[in-house]
PDB file of C-alpha atoms and ligand atoms in Angstrom:
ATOM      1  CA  UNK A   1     -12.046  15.162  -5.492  1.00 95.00           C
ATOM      2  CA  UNK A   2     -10.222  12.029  -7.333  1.00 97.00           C
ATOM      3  CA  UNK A   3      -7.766  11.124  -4.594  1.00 98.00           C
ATOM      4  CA  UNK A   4      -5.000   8.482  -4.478  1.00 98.00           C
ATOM      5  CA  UNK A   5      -3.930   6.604  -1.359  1.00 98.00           C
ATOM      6  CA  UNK A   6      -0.455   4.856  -1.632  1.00 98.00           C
ATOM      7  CA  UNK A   7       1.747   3.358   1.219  1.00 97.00           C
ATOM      8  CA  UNK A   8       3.016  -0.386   2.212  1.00 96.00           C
ATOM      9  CA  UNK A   9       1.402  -2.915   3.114  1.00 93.00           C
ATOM     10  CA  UNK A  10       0.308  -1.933   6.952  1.00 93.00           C
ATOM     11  CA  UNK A  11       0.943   1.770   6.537  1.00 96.00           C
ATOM     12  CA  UNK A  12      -3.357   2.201   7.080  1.00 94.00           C
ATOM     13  CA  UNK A  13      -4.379   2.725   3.350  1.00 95.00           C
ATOM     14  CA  UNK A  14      -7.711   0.284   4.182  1.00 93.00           C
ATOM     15  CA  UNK A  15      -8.496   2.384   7.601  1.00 92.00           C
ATOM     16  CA  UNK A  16      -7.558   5.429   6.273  1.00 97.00           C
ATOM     17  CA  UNK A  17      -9.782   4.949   3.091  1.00 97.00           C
ATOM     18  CA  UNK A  18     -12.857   4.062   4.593  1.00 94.00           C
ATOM     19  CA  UNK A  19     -12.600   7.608   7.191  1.00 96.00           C
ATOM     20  CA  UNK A  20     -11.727   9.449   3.614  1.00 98.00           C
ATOM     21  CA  UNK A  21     -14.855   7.643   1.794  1.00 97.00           C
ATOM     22  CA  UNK A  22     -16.973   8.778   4.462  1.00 96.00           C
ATOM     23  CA  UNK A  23     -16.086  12.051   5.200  1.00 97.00           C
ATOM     24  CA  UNK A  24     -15.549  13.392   1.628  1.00 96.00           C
ATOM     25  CA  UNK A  25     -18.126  11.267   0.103  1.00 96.00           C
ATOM     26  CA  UNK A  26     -16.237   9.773  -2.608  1.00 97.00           C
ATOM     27  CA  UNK A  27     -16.167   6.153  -3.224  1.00 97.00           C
ATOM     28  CA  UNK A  28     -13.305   3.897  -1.663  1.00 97.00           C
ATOM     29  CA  UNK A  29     -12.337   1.664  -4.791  1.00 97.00           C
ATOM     30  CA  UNK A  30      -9.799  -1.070  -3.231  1.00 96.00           C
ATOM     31  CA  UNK A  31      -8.278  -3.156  -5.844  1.00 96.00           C
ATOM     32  CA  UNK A  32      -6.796  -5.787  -3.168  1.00 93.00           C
ATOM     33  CA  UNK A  33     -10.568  -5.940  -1.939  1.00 92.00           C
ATOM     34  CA  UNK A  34     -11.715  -6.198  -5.196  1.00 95.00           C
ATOM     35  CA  UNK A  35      -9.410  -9.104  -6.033  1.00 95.00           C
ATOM     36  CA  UNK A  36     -10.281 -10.599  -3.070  1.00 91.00           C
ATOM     37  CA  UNK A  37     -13.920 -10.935  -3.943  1.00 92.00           C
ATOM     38  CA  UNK A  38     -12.834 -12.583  -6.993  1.00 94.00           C
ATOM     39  CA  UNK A  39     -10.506 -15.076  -5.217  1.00 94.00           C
ATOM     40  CA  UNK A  40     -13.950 -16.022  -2.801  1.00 91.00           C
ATOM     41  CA  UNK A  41     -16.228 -15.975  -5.863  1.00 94.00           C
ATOM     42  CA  UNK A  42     -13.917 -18.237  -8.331  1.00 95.00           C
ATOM     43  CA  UNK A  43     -14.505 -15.709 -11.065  1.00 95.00           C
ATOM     44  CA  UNK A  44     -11.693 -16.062 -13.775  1.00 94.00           C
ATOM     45  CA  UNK A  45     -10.059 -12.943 -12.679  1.00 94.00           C
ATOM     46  CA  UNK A  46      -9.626 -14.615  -9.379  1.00 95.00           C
ATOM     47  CA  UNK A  47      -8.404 -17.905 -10.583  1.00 95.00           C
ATOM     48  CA  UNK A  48      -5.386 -15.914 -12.482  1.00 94.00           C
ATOM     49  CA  UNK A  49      -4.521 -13.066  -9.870  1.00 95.00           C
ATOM     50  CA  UNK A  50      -4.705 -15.958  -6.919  1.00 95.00           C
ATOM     51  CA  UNK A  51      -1.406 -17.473  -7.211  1.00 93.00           C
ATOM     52  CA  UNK A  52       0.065 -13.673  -7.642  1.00 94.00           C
ATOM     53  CA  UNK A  53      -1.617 -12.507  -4.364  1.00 92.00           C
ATOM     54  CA  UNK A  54      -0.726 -15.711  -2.012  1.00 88.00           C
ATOM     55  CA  UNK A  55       3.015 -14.894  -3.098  1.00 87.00           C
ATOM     56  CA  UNK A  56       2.840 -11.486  -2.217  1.00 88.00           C
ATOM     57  CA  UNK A  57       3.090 -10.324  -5.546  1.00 91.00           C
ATOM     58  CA  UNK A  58       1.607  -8.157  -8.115  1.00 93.00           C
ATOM     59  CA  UNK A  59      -0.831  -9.424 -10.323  1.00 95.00           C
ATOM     60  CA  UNK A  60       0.088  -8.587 -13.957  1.00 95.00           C
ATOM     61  CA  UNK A  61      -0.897  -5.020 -15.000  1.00 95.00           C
ATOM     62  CA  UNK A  62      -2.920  -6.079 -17.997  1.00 92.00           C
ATOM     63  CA  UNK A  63      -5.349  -7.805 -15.390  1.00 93.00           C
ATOM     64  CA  UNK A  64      -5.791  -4.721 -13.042  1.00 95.00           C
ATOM     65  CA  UNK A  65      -5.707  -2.427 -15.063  1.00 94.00           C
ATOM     66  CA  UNK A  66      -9.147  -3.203 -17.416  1.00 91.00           C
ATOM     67  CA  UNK A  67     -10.997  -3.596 -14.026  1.00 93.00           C
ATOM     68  CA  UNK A  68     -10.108  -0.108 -12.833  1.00 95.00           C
ATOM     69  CA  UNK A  69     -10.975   1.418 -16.095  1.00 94.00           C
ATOM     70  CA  UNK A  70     -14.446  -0.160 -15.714  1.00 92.00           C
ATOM     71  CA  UNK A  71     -15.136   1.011 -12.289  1.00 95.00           C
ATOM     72  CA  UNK A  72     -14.015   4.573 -12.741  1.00 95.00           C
ATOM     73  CA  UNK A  73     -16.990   4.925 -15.586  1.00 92.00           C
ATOM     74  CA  UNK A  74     -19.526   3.467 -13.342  1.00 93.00           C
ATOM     75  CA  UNK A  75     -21.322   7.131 -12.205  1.00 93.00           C
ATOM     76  CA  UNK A  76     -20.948   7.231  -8.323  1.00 95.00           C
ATOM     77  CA  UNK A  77     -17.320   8.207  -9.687  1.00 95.00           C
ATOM     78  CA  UNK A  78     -18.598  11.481 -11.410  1.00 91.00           C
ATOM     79  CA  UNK A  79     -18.299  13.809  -8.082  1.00 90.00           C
ATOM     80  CA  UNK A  80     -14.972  12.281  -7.419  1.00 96.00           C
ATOM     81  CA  UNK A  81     -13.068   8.704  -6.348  1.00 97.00           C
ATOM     82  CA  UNK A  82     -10.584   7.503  -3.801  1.00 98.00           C
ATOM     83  CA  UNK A  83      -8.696   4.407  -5.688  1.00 98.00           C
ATOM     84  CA  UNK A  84      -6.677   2.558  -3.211  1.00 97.00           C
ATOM     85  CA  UNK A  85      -3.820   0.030  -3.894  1.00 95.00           C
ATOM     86  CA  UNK A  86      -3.436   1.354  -7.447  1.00 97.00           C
ATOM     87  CA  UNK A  87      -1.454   2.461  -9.338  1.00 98.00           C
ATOM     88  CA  UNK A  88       1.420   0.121  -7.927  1.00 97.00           C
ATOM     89  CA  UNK A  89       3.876  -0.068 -11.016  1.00 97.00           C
ATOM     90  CA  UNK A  90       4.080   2.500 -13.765  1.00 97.00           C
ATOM     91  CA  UNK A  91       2.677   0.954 -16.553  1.00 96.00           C
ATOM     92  CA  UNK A  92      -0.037   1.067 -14.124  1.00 97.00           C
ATOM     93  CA  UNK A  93      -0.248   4.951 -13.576  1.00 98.00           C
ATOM     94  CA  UNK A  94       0.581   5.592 -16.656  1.00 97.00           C
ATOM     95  CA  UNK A  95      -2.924   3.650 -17.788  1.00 97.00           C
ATOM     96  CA  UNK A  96      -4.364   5.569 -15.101  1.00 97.00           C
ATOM     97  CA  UNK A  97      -3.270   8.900 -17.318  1.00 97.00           C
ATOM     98  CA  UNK A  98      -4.439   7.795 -19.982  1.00 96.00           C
ATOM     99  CA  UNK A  99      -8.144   6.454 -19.106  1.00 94.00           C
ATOM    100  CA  UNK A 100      -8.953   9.070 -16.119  1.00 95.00           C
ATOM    101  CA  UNK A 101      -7.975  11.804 -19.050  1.00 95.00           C
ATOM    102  CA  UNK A 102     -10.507  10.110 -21.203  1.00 93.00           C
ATOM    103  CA  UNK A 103     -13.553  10.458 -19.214  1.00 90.00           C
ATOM    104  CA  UNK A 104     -12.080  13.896 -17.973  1.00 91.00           C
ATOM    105  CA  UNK A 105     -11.655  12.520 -14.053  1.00 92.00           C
ATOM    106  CA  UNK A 106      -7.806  13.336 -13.561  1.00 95.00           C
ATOM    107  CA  UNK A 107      -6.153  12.540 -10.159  1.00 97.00           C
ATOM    108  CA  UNK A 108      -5.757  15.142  -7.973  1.00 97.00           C
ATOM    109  CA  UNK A 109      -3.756  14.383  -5.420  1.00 98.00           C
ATOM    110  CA  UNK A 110      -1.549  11.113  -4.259  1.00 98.00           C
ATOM    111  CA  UNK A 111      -1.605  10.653  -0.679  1.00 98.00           C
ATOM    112  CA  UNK A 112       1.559   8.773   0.155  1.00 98.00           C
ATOM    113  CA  UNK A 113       1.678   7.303   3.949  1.00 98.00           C
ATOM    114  CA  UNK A 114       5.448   6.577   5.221  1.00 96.00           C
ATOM    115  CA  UNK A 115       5.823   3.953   7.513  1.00 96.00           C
ATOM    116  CA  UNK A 116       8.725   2.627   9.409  1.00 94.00           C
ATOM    117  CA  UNK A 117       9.231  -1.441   8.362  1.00 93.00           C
ATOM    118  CA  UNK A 118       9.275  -2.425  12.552  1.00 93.00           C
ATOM    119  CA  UNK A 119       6.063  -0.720  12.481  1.00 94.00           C
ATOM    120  CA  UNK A 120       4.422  -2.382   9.356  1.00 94.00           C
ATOM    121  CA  UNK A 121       5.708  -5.865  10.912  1.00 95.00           C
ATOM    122  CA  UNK A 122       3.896  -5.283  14.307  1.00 94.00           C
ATOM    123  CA  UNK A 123       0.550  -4.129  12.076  1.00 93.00           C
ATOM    124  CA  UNK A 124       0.161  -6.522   9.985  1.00 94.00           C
ATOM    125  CA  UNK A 125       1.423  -9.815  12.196  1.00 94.00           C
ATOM    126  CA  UNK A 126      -1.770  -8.823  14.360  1.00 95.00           C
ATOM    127  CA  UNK A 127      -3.885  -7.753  11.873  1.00 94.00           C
ATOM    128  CA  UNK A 128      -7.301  -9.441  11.572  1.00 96.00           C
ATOM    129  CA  UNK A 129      -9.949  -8.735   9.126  1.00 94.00           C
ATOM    130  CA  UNK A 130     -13.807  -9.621   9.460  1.00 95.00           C
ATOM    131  CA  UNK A 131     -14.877 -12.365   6.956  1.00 92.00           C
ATOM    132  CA  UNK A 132     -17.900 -10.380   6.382  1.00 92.00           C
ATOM    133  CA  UNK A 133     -18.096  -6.967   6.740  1.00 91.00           C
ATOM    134  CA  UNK A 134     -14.117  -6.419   5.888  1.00 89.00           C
ATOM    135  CA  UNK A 135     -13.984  -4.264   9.219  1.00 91.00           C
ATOM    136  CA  UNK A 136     -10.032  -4.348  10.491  1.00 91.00           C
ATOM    137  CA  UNK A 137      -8.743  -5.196  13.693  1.00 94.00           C
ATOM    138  CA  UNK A 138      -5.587  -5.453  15.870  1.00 94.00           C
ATOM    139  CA  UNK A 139      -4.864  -8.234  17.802  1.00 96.00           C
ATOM    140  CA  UNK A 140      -3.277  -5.769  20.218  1.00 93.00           C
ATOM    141  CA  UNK A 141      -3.290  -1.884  19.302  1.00 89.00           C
ATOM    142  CA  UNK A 142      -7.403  -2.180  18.225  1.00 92.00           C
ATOM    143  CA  UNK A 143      -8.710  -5.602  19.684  1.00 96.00           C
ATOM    144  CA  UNK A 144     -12.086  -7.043  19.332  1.00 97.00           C
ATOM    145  CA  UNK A 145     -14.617  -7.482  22.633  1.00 97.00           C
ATOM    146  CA  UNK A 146     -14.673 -10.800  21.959  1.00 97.00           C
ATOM    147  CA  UNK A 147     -11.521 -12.756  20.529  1.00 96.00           C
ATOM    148  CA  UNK A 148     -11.778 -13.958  16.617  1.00 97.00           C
ATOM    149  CA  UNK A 149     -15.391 -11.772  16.921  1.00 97.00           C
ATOM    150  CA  UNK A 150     -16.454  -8.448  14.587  1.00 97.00           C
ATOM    151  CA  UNK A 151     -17.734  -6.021  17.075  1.00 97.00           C
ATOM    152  CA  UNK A 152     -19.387  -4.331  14.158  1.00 96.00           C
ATOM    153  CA  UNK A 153     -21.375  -7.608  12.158  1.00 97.00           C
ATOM    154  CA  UNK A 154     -20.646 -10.390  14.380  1.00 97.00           C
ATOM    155  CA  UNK A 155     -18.273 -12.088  11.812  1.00 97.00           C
ATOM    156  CA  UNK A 156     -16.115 -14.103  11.929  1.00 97.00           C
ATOM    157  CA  UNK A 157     -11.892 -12.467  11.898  1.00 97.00           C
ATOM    158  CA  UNK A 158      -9.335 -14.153  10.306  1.00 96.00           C
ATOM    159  CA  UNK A 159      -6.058 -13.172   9.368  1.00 95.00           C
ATOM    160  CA  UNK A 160      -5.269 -12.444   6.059  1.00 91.00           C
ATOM    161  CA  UNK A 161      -3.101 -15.521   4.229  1.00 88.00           C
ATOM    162  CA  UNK A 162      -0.596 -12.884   2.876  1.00 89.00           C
ATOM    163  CA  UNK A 163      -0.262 -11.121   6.407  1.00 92.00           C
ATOM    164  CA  UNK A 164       2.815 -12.876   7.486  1.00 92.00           C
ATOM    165  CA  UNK A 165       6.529 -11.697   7.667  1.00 93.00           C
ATOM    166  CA  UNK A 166       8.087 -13.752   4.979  1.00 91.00           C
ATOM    167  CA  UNK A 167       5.236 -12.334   2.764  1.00 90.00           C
ATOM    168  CA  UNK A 168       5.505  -8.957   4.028  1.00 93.00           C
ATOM    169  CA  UNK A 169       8.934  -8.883   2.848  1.00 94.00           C
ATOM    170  CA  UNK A 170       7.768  -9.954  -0.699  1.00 93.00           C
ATOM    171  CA  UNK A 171       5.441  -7.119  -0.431  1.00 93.00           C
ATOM    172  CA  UNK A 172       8.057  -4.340   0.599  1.00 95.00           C
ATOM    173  CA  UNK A 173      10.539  -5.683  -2.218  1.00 95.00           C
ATOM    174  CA  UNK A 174       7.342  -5.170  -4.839  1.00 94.00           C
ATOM    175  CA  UNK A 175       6.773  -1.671  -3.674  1.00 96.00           C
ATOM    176  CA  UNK A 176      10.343  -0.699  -3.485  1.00 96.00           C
ATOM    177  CA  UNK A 177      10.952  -1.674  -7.237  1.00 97.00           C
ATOM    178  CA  UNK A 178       7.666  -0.846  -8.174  1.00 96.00           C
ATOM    179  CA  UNK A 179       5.664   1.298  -7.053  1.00 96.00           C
ATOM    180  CA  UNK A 180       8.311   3.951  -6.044  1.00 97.00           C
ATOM    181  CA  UNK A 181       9.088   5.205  -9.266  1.00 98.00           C
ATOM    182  CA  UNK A 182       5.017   5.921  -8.943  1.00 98.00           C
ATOM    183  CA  UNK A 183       5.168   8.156  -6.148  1.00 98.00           C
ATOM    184  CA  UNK A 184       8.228  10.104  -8.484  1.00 98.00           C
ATOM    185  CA  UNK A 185       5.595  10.247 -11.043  1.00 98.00           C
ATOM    186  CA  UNK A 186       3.264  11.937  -9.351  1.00 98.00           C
ATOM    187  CA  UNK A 187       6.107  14.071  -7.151  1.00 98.00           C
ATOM    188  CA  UNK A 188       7.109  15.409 -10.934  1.00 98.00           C
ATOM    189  CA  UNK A 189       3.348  16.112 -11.507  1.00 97.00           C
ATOM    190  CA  UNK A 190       3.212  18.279  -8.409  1.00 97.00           C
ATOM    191  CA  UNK A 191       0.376  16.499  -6.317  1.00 97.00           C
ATOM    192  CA  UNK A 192       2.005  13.881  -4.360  1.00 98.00           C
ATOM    193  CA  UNK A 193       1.523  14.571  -0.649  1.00 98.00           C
ATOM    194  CA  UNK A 194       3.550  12.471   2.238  1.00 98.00           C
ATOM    195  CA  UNK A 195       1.606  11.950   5.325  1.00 98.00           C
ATOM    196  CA  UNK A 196       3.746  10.231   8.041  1.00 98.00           C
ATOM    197  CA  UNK A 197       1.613   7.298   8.801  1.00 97.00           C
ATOM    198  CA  UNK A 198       3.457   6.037  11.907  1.00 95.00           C
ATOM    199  CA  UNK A 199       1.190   7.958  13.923  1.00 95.00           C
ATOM    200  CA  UNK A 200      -1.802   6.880  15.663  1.00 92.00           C
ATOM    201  CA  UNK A 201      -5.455   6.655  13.916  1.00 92.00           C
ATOM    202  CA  UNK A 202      -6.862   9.864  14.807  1.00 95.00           C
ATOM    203  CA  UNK A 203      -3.485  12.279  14.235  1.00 97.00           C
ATOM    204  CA  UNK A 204      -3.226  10.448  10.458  1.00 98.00           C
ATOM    205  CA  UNK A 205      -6.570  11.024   9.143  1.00 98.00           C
ATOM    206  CA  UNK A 206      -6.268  14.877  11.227  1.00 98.00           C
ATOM    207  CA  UNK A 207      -3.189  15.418   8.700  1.00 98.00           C
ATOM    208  CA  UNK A 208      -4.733  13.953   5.381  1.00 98.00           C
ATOM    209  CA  UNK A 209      -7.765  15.955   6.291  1.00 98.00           C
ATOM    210  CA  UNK A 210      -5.471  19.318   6.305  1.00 98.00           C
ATOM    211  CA  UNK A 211      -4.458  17.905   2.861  1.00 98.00           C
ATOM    212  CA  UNK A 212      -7.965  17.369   1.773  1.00 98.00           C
ATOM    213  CA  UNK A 213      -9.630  20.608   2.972  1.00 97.00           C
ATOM    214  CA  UNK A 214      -6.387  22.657   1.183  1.00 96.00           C
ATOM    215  CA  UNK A 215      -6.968  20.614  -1.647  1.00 94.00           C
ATOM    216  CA  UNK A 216     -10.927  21.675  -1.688  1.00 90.00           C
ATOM    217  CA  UNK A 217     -10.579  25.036  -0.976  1.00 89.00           C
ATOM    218  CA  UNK A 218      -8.264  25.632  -4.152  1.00 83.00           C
ATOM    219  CA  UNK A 219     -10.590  24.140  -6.495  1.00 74.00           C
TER     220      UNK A 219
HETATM  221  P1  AMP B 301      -3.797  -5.022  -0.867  1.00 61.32           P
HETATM  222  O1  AMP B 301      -5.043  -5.424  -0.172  1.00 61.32           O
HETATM  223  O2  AMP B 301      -3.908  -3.644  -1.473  1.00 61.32           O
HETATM  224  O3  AMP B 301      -2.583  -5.167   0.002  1.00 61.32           O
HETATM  225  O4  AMP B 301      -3.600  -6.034  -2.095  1.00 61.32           O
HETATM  226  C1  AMP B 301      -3.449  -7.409  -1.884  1.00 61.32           C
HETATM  227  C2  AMP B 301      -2.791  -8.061  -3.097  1.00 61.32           C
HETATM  228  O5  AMP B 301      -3.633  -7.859  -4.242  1.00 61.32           O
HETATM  229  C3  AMP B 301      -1.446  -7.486  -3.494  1.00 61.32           C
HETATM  230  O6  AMP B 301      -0.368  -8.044  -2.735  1.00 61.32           O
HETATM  231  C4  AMP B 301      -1.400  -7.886  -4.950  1.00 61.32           C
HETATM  232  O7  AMP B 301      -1.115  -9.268  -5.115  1.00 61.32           O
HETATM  233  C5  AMP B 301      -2.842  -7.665  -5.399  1.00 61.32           C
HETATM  234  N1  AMP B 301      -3.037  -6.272  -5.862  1.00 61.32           N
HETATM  235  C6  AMP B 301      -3.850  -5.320  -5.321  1.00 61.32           C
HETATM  236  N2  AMP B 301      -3.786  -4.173  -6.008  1.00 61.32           N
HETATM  237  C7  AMP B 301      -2.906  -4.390  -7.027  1.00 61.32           C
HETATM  238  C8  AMP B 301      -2.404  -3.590  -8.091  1.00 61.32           C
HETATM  239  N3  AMP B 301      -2.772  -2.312  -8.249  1.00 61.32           N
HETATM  240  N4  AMP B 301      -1.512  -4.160  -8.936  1.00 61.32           N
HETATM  241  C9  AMP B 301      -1.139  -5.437  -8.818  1.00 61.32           C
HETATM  242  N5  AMP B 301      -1.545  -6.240  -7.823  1.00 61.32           N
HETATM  243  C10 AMP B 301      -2.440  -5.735  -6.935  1.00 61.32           C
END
C-alpha cells in the first residue's frame, strides 16, 4: 500500500506513522526527520533547509522534492511506502504525480488527521523527542519514568526548537496556504480520507486501521 499521512503540526502524523510502519509493513519515510538528520550531520542539504525549518517554514520545493524521488526508488519501497510530511505545497504533489507514476508506485490513499488548534498548542508545547532513538513524549498526556529520560534507549529528550507557539503559528499559516489546496488535490482524485485526530492514541490508529484494512481488501 503507498499511503500518505497529512495533518498539522501536533495532529500525531510521527506517532501515527510509526504504528502504520509497523503494522502494515511499509516503510515510514519522514521528510522533517530526514531534514533533521541533515541539520545534525551539516550535510549541504541541511545547511540550506536550516534557516527554513527554525522559522517554521517550508523549505523550498526544489530541495525536497529530489530527496523524495531518491528514496521512493530505493527497493524496501517496492511492496508499498508511508511518506509523511510530504507533499506540503502543490508543486510538491504534483512532483509526487509525476515521479511515483514513473516507477509505477502511485499513492493510494491520503490520510488527513483534523485537529482542533487548542489541541495542537497543548501537544506540541509539551512535546519532547528522544535525541537518539526519535521516540516522542508528552510532558503531561505520555510522560517519561524519569524526567528529560527515553524510557525506550535511555536518551536524552529535548524539545524540538520549532515546538513553540509563536512557531506553531508559522506552521499553521504554511499549511493553511499550502498544503490545503493538497488535501483538494487528492479529495478531487477520490482517495483522501479524514480521520479526526483529536482523539486519543489508541481510537486514531483503530480508525486509520478501518481505512487501511478497506483499502486492502479492495485491492
Ligand atoms: P515536520 O517534522 O514534518 O513537522 O517538519 C519539520 C520542518 O521540516 C517543517 O516545518 C519544514 O521546515 C521542513 N519540512 C518537512 N517536510 C517538508 C516538506 N514536505 N516541504 C517543505 N518543508 C518540509
Amino acid at each position: 500500500m503507498n499511503i500518505l499521512i497529512m495533518g498539522p503540526a501536533g495532529a500525531g502524523k510521527g506517532t501515527m506513522s510509526k504504528e502504520i510502519s509497523s503494522k502494515y509493513n511499509v516503510p515510514h519515510i519522514s521528510t522533517g526527520d530526514m531534514f533533521r538528520e541533515n541539520v545534525k550531520n551539516n550535510t549541504p542539504l541541511g545547511l540550506k533547509a536550516k534557516e527554513y525549518m527554525e522559522a517554521g517554514l517550508l523549505v523550498p520545493d526544489s530541495l525536497v522534492n529530489d530527496m523524495v524521488e531518491d528514496r521512493l526508488q530505493r527497493e524496501d519501497c517496492a511492496n508499498g511506502y508511508l511518506l509523511d510530511g510530504f507533499p506540503r505545497s502543490l508543486g510538491q504533489a504534483t512532483d509526487l504525480t509525476k515521479m511515483t507514476s514513473k516507477i509505477s508506485r502511485p499513492v493510494d490513499v491520503a490520510l488527513v488527521l483534523n485537529v482542533e488548534l487548542s489541541v495542537l498548542e497543548e501537544r506540541i508545547t509539551g512535546r519532547r523527542i528522544c535525541k537518539n532513538c526519535g521516540a516522542i513524549f508528552h510532558t503531561k498526556n505520555h510522560p517519561s519514568s524519569v524526567e528529560g529520560v527515553c524510557d525506550v534507549c535511555g536518551g536524552e529528550l529535548m524539545q524540538r526548537k520549532d515546538d513553540t507557539l509563536e512557531q506553531l503559528k508559522v506552521r499553521m499559516d504554511e499549511y493553511t496556504n499550502q498544503t490545503e489546496p493538497v488535501i483538494h488535490y487528492y479529495e478531487e482524485q477520490g482517495i483522501a480520507n479524514f480521520v479526526d485526530a483529536g482523539q486519543p492514541a489508541d481510537k486514531v490508529f483503530a480508525d486509520i486501521q478501518v481505512i487501511l484494512d478497506t483499502l486492502k481488501k479492495g485491492k
